[in-house]
Short mmCIF file of C-alpha atoms and ligand atoms in Angstrom, two decimals:
data_model
loop_
_atom_site.label_atom_id
_atom_site.label_comp_id
_atom_site.label_asym_id
_atom_site.label_seq_id
_atom_site.Cartn_x
_atom_site.Cartn_y
_atom_site.Cartn_z
CA UNK A 384 -10.90 -11.16 13.87
CA UNK A 385 -12.74 -13.95 14.09
CA UNK A 386 -15.13 -14.45 10.90
CA UNK A 387 -17.17 -15.78 12.27
CA UNK A 388 -18.31 -12.54 13.65
CA UNK A 389 -17.83 -11.69 9.73
CA UNK A 390 -21.17 -10.10 7.83
CA UNK A 391 -20.40 -10.33 4.15
CA UNK A 392 -22.43 -9.56 2.37
CA UNK A 393 -21.12 -11.80 -1.27
CA UNK A 394 -23.34 -9.35 -3.26
CA UNK A 395 -20.26 -6.31 -2.61
CA UNK A 396 -17.64 -8.50 -3.39
CA UNK A 397 -17.12 -9.85 -7.48
CA UNK A 398 -15.18 -12.68 -7.01
CA UNK A 399 -15.26 -14.86 -10.73
CA UNK A 400 -14.76 -18.17 -11.57
CA UNK A 401 -11.82 -17.55 -13.51
CA UNK A 402 -9.96 -15.87 -9.98
CA UNK A 403 -11.07 -18.42 -8.21
CA UNK A 404 -9.04 -21.21 -10.57
CA UNK A 405 -6.20 -18.71 -11.21
CA UNK A 406 -5.74 -19.08 -7.36
CA UNK A 407 -5.84 -22.67 -7.21
CA UNK A 408 -3.97 -23.39 -10.16
CA UNK A 409 -1.43 -20.36 -9.61
CA UNK A 410 -1.47 -18.65 -6.21
CA UNK A 411 -2.41 -20.91 -3.62
CA UNK A 412 0.45 -23.05 -3.52
CA UNK A 413 3.20 -19.87 -2.90
CA UNK A 414 1.46 -17.00 -0.58
CA UNK A 415 2.33 -18.30 2.89
CA UNK A 416 -0.49 -18.18 5.43
CA UNK A 417 0.50 -15.67 6.87
CA UNK A 418 0.46 -12.38 5.27
CA UNK A 419 0.95 -9.17 6.46
CA UNK A 420 -0.61 -6.47 3.79
CA UNK A 421 1.56 -3.02 4.13
CA UNK A 422 -0.23 -0.78 2.10
CA UNK A 423 -4.57 -1.04 2.44
CA UNK A 424 -6.54 1.80 3.18
CA UNK A 425 -10.24 2.38 4.85
CA UNK A 426 -12.79 4.50 3.71
CA UNK A 427 -15.76 5.97 4.77
CA UNK A 428 -18.11 7.82 2.51
CA UNK A 429 -19.24 9.59 6.26
CA UNK A 430 -15.40 11.13 6.78
CA UNK A 431 -16.01 13.42 3.32
CA UNK A 432 -16.09 17.63 3.63
CA UNK A 433 -20.11 18.07 3.94
CA UNK A 434 -20.47 14.74 4.49
CA UNK A 435 -23.53 14.42 7.87
CA UNK A 436 -23.31 13.87 10.37
CA UNK A 437 -24.52 11.76 13.27
CA UNK A 438 -26.64 10.04 10.32
CA UNK A 439 -26.84 6.70 9.45
CA UNK A 440 -24.59 6.89 5.94
CA UNK A 441 -26.54 6.59 2.96
CA UNK A 442 -26.88 2.87 1.85
CA UNK A 443 -26.38 3.17 -1.36
CA UNK A 444 -23.25 5.04 -0.63
CA UNK A 445 -22.19 2.74 2.30
CA UNK A 446 -22.08 0.40 -0.07
CA UNK A 447 -18.19 1.30 -1.12
CA UNK A 448 -16.89 2.47 2.21
CA UNK A 449 -13.74 0.08 2.87
CA UNK A 450 -13.72 -1.03 7.20
CA UNK A 451 -11.93 -3.78 9.06
CA UNK A 452 -14.84 -6.02 7.70
CA UNK A 453 -14.28 -4.86 4.97
CA UNK A 454 -10.69 -5.88 4.51
CA UNK A 455 -11.44 -9.58 6.20
CA UNK A 456 -13.94 -10.34 3.65
CA UNK A 457 -12.15 -9.50 1.38
CA UNK A 458 -9.10 -11.40 2.49
CA UNK A 459 -10.65 -14.25 3.79
CA UNK A 460 -11.44 -14.63 -0.53
CA UNK A 461 -8.52 -13.92 -2.29
CA UNK A 462 -6.48 -15.39 0.31
CA UNK A 463 -8.85 -18.57 2.01
CA UNK A 464 -7.37 -19.33 5.53
CA UNK A 465 -4.31 -16.92 5.95
CA UNK A 466 -3.39 -14.94 8.37
CA UNK A 467 -4.64 -11.61 8.14
CA UNK A 468 -2.44 -7.68 9.24
CA UNK A 469 -2.71 -4.37 8.16
CA UNK A 470 -0.19 -1.08 7.62
CA UNK A 471 -3.15 0.70 6.59
CA UNK A 472 -3.12 3.55 5.37
CA UNK A 473 -5.17 7.23 5.38
CA UNK A 474 -7.22 8.04 2.83
CA UNK A 475 -7.15 10.94 1.13
CA UNK A 476 -10.02 13.14 -0.05
CA UNK A 477 -11.49 12.69 4.04
CA UNK A 478 -11.67 15.00 6.87
CA UNK A 479 -8.72 14.74 8.57
CA UNK A 480 -9.95 14.54 12.46
CA UNK A 481 -12.39 12.98 11.58
CA UNK A 482 -11.12 9.88 9.31
CA UNK A 483 -8.26 9.78 11.53
CA UNK A 484 -10.90 8.82 14.89
CA UNK A 485 -12.43 6.46 12.43
CA UNK A 486 -9.32 4.77 12.46
CA UNK A 487 -8.50 5.24 15.62
CA UNK A 488 -12.38 2.78 17.17
CA UNK A 489 -11.92 1.22 13.62
CA UNK A 490 -8.80 -0.55 15.49
CA UNK A 491 -8.84 -0.38 18.86
CA UNK A 492 -7.33 -3.03 21.03
CA UNK A 493 -6.74 -4.84 17.97
CA UNK A 494 -3.66 -6.56 17.26
CA UNK A 495 -1.52 -7.18 14.01
CA UNK A 496 -3.15 -3.81 12.05
CA UNK A 497 -0.70 -0.59 13.12
CA UNK A 498 -2.32 2.98 11.10
CA UNK A 499 0.27 5.06 8.45
CA UNK A 500 -1.75 9.42 9.85
CA UNK A 501 -3.54 10.97 7.19
CA UNK A 502 -1.36 14.50 6.55
CA UNK A 503 -1.34 16.29 5.11
CA UNK A 504 0.84 20.97 4.63
CA UNK A 505 -2.19 22.43 6.81
CA UNK A 506 -2.19 19.64 9.73
CA UNK A 507 -1.04 21.10 13.17
CA UNK A 508 1.79 19.84 14.62
CA UNK A 509 0.35 19.41 17.81
CA UNK A 510 -2.66 17.76 16.77
CA UNK A 511 0.17 14.65 14.77
CA UNK A 512 1.38 15.13 18.22
CA UNK A 513 -1.09 14.04 20.02
CA UNK A 514 -2.76 11.17 17.58
CA UNK A 515 0.66 9.63 17.23
CA UNK A 516 0.68 8.58 21.01
CA UNK A 517 -1.53 5.63 20.56
CA UNK A 518 0.91 3.18 20.01
CA UNK A 519 -0.85 1.93 17.19
CA UNK A 520 0.15 4.98 14.84
CA UNK A 521 3.19 4.54 13.85
CA UNK A 522 3.43 7.32 10.94
CA UNK A 523 2.69 9.82 8.28
CA UNK A 524 1.17 9.41 4.88
CA UNK A 525 1.37 12.35 2.53
CA UNK A 526 -0.79 12.39 -0.99
CA UNK A 527 0.86 14.87 -3.15
CA UNK A 528 -2.50 16.09 -4.59
CA UNK A 529 -2.39 18.15 -0.95
CA UNK A 530 0.45 20.44 -2.14
CA UNK A 531 1.25 23.93 -1.21
CA UNK A 532 2.25 24.19 -5.55
CA UNK A 533 -0.97 23.34 -6.35
CA UNK A 534 0.76 21.22 -8.81
CA UNK A 535 -0.32 17.79 -7.75
CA UNK A 536 2.08 16.44 -10.75
CA UNK A 537 5.21 17.91 -10.78
CA UNK A 538 6.26 18.46 -6.41
CA UNK A 539 8.66 18.07 -4.11
CA UNK A 540 7.99 15.77 -0.98
CA UNK A 541 8.87 18.54 1.38
CA UNK A 542 6.41 20.61 -1.06
CA UNK A 543 3.02 17.62 0.14
CA UNK A 544 5.25 16.95 3.20
CA UNK A 545 6.51 20.07 5.23
CA UNK A 546 9.35 20.49 6.55
CA UNK A 547 8.47 20.25 9.94
CA UNK A 548 6.37 17.16 9.71
CA UNK A 549 9.40 15.62 8.77
CA UNK A 550 11.91 16.97 11.46
CA UNK A 551 8.76 16.14 14.04
CA UNK A 552 9.25 12.43 12.02
CA UNK A 553 12.89 12.05 12.21
CA UNK A 554 12.22 13.29 16.24
CA UNK A 555 10.32 10.43 16.61
CA UNK A 556 12.11 7.55 14.00
CA UNK A 557 8.27 7.98 12.30
CA UNK A 558 7.45 5.52 9.11
CA UNK A 559 6.64 7.85 6.33
CA UNK A 560 4.59 5.40 3.22
CA UNK A 561 5.71 7.92 0.23
CA UNK A 562 3.60 8.02 -3.34
CA UNK A 563 6.13 9.98 -4.84
CA UNK A 564 5.44 12.98 -7.40
CA UNK A 565 7.39 13.85 -10.20
CA UNK A 566 7.04 12.25 -14.38
CA UNK A 567 10.19 9.87 -13.41
CA UNK A 568 8.80 9.24 -9.75
CA UNK A 569 12.31 6.93 -8.50
CA UNK A 570 14.07 8.42 -11.11
CA UNK A 571 13.29 12.22 -10.68
CA UNK A 572 17.24 13.20 -10.04
CA UNK A 573 15.03 15.87 -7.37
CA UNK A 574 13.47 13.33 -5.74
CA UNK A 575 16.45 11.18 -5.41
CA UNK A 576 18.61 14.28 -4.43
CA UNK A 577 15.62 14.92 -1.89
CA UNK A 578 15.62 11.16 -0.44
CA UNK A 579 19.19 11.08 -0.55
CA UNK A 580 19.64 14.08 1.68
CA UNK A 581 16.91 13.06 3.63
CA UNK A 582 18.61 10.05 4.16
CA UNK A 583 21.43 10.63 4.60
CA UNK A 584 22.18 13.70 6.25
CA UNK A 585 18.87 15.62 7.04
CA UNK A 586 16.44 13.24 8.77
CA UNK A 587 18.62 9.98 9.07
CA UNK A 588 15.13 9.02 11.94
CA UNK A 589 12.92 8.57 9.15
CA UNK A 590 11.76 5.28 8.24
CA UNK A 591 10.50 5.42 4.29
CA UNK A 592 8.39 3.04 2.72
CA UNK A 593 8.62 4.44 -1.11
CA UNK A 594 5.30 3.08 -2.62
CA UNK A 595 4.23 1.32 -5.54
CA UNK A 596 7.88 -0.06 -6.02
CA UNK A 597 8.93 3.64 -5.64
CA UNK A 598 6.07 4.39 -7.68
CA UNK A 599 7.54 2.68 -10.54
CA UNK A 600 4.49 0.46 -12.74
CA UNK A 601 6.55 -0.26 -15.79
CA UNK A 602 10.65 -1.27 -16.35
CA UNK A 603 11.77 2.54 -16.40
CA UNK A 604 12.43 4.77 -12.89
CA UNK A 605 12.99 1.03 -10.62
CA UNK A 606 15.46 0.79 -13.38
CA UNK A 607 17.36 3.66 -13.42
CA UNK A 608 17.22 4.73 -9.72
CA UNK A 609 17.87 1.25 -7.26
CA UNK A 610 21.93 2.38 -8.52
CA UNK A 611 21.02 4.56 -6.23
CA UNK A 612 17.99 4.02 -4.15
CA UNK A 613 20.35 0.37 -2.42
CA UNK A 614 22.96 1.95 -1.08
CA UNK A 615 20.49 5.02 1.08
CA UNK A 616 19.89 4.02 4.80
CA UNK A 617 16.72 3.83 5.85
CA UNK A 618 14.44 2.92 2.42
CA UNK A 619 11.70 0.53 1.90
CA UNK A 620 9.67 -0.61 -0.42
CA UNK A 621 5.73 -1.93 -0.74
CA UNK A 622 4.44 -3.46 -3.79
CA UNK A 623 0.81 -2.12 -3.76
CA UNK A 624 -0.92 -1.52 -7.37
CA UNK A 625 1.92 -3.32 -9.82
CA UNK A 626 1.04 -5.45 -12.24
CA UNK A 627 4.26 -5.25 -14.34
CA UNK A 628 6.97 -8.35 -13.70
CA UNK A 629 9.90 -5.82 -15.03
CA UNK A 630 10.10 -3.40 -12.20
CA UNK A 631 9.23 -6.81 -9.83
CA UNK A 632 12.13 -8.61 -10.94
CA UNK A 633 14.51 -5.21 -10.81
CA UNK A 634 13.94 -5.13 -7.20
CA UNK A 635 14.35 -8.97 -6.61
CA UNK A 636 17.58 -8.88 -7.92
CA UNK A 637 18.90 -5.80 -6.89
CA UNK A 638 18.26 -5.03 -3.89
CA UNK A 639 18.34 -6.49 -0.71
CA UNK A 640 14.54 -8.40 0.27
CA UNK A 641 14.59 -7.60 3.61
CA UNK A 642 13.29 -4.15 2.44
CA UNK A 643 10.28 -5.07 -0.06
CA UNK A 644 6.73 -5.26 2.31
CA UNK A 645 3.93 -6.57 0.17
CA UNK A 646 1.09 -4.42 -0.46
CA UNK A 647 -2.34 -5.03 -2.13
CA UNK A 648 -3.55 -1.83 -2.28
CA UNK A 649 -7.62 -2.74 -1.87
CA UNK A 650 -9.80 -2.21 -1.66
CA UNK A 651 -10.45 0.65 -4.65
CA UNK A 652 -7.16 0.30 -6.34
CA UNK A 653 -6.15 -3.13 -6.22
CA UNK A 654 -9.36 -5.22 -6.25
CA UNK A 655 -11.20 -5.07 -10.11
CA UNK A 656 -11.09 -6.73 -13.09
CA UNK A 657 -7.90 -5.12 -14.63
CA UNK A 658 -4.43 -4.31 -14.55
CA UNK A 659 -2.05 -1.73 -14.29
CA UNK A 660 -0.83 -1.92 -17.72
CA UNK A 661 2.31 -0.75 -18.53
CA UNK A 662 3.04 1.18 -22.64
CA UNK A 663 6.46 1.69 -23.16
CA UNK A 664 7.36 4.81 -19.92
CA UNK A 665 3.58 5.10 -19.30
CA UNK A 666 1.35 2.66 -17.49
CA UNK A 667 -2.39 3.33 -17.02
CA UNK A 668 -5.15 1.80 -14.66
CA UNK A 669 -6.92 -0.24 -16.99
CA UNK A 670 -10.28 -1.75 -15.98
CA UNK A 671 -11.48 -4.84 -18.46
CA UNK A 672 -15.28 -4.56 -17.62
CA UNK A 673 -14.80 -1.46 -19.16
CA UNK A 674 -12.29 -1.27 -22.23
CA UNK A 675 -15.33 -2.60 -23.94
CA UNK A 676 -12.50 -5.55 -25.03
CA UNK A 677 -13.20 -7.79 -27.18
CA UNK A 678 -11.54 -11.61 -27.72
CA UNK A 679 -10.78 -13.35 -30.24
CA UNK A 680 -8.24 -15.53 -30.02
CA UNK A 681 -8.50 -16.87 -26.14
CA UNK A 682 -10.82 -17.92 -23.37
CA UNK A 683 -11.37 -13.67 -22.04
CA UNK A 684 -11.73 -14.40 -18.76
CA UNK A 685 -9.60 -10.64 -17.07
CA UNK A 686 -9.02 -12.22 -12.81
CA UNK A 687 -8.82 -9.29 -10.22
CA UNK A 688 -6.06 -6.68 -10.46
CA UNK A 689 -4.33 -8.00 -7.33
CA UNK A 690 -3.96 -11.63 -8.49
CA UNK A 691 -2.12 -10.25 -11.51
CA UNK A 692 -0.11 -8.68 -8.82
CA UNK A 693 0.86 -11.72 -7.55
CA UNK A 694 1.38 -13.00 -10.61
CA UNK A 695 4.46 -11.12 -11.22
CA UNK A 696 6.13 -10.84 -8.12
CA UNK A 697 5.41 -15.52 -8.66
CA UNK A 698 7.25 -15.14 -11.33
CA UNK A 699 10.14 -12.51 -10.35
CA UNK A 700 10.20 -14.92 -7.27
CA UNK A 701 11.29 -17.34 -9.89
CA UNK A 702 13.33 -14.83 -11.43
CA UNK A 703 15.36 -14.24 -8.40
CA UNK A 704 15.69 -18.20 -7.08
CA UNK A 705 14.32 -16.67 -3.77
CA UNK A 706 13.98 -19.36 -1.33
CA UNK A 707 10.68 -20.24 0.08
CA UNK A 708 11.60 -17.90 3.51
CA UNK A 709 12.71 -15.14 1.37
CA UNK A 710 9.47 -15.62 0.41
CA UNK A 711 7.40 -15.38 3.18
CA UNK A 712 9.94 -12.09 3.91
CA UNK A 713 7.93 -10.38 1.28
CA UNK A 714 4.27 -11.73 2.69
CA UNK A 715 4.96 -10.55 6.49
CA UNK A 716 8.42 -11.19 8.23
CA UNK A 717 10.19 -7.90 6.51
CA UNK A 718 7.52 -5.79 7.43
CA UNK A 719 6.55 -7.71 11.17
CA UNK A 720 9.93 -6.75 11.93
CA UNK A 721 10.52 -3.55 10.58
CA UNK A 722 7.25 -2.04 11.85
CA UNK A 723 7.30 -3.53 15.27
CA UNK A 724 4.80 -5.67 14.92
CA UNK A 725 5.06 -9.83 16.82
CA UNK A 726 3.35 -13.08 16.49
CA UNK A 727 1.32 -12.24 19.90
CA UNK A 728 -0.64 -9.65 17.87
CA UNK A 729 -1.53 -12.29 14.57
CA UNK A 730 -4.65 -12.54 14.41
CA UNK A 731 -6.72 -14.96 12.59
CA UNK A 732 -8.92 -15.22 9.78
CA UNK A 733 -9.15 -18.89 8.24
ZN1 LIG B 595 -2.68 3.27 -1.49
#
């Protein structure tokens, strides 16, 4: 998308001097000129169930909408001069039909953008099949919050991505972005057993993209699981929202780096000032603007969570001694090759 056509309401983007300092001093030399964000969301309040249709959206609520213009505005400020591509993920809570239609219209004929369709267990296969005929739609995005068991914390994969949808995905070689449930995430023995069964036996054509470093916001789950996951075919990881350096070190030193894709989880989950704090084996979203924090010993200027994420990735890259070429792989080439986005589709964002 040409930036000249982008209307930038600067007031909506909370980008501070301290963010800019970190970008210029730490990150500008690290982040390559091209980025494929493999985990980012659109959101329209008008697509929420019960929202009035055919009326202009409430301007108060509209400020929270995230369309392609919003993502490009953020990208222009977060990663100045970088050329952007996206794998958009469906947003939970929306009316599925309306959300899918909004995404279809928003990305129509725009190169370099793909979408993993929002699915719930109640989606009809014929509707999914019709939508997936669109070549920009390449996979599915289920959410544990739709688990048929009603237990969103302890559900297994098939309880929020039913077997008939996995069969369909297997038949068509689709992607599935999977945010694992259950307390131990990728280290949970049911999740590992299910993934092993699906990747090696039952659904060998599904391409799994395990969100949030296989949902490892702390050192522990991925350290337990990596010896199993790395032997499974068709497993990939996105980096979305993880700000602790340790999961990155485990992944970059013990996995094939080609299976790791940059993802930010923008806007709501990563473009705030704070981070995802690791507390032993637990973790917690920590918004520095809301914690009543005091900084008696230092210059108290927390930075954007997505910059914390980039900083941790940079440190892990140094520990793992990845080459510049491998870093390009993390930020775009691994995903571009895997998702089938060729160089002709490079949109400009400068
Ligand atoms: Zn997300």
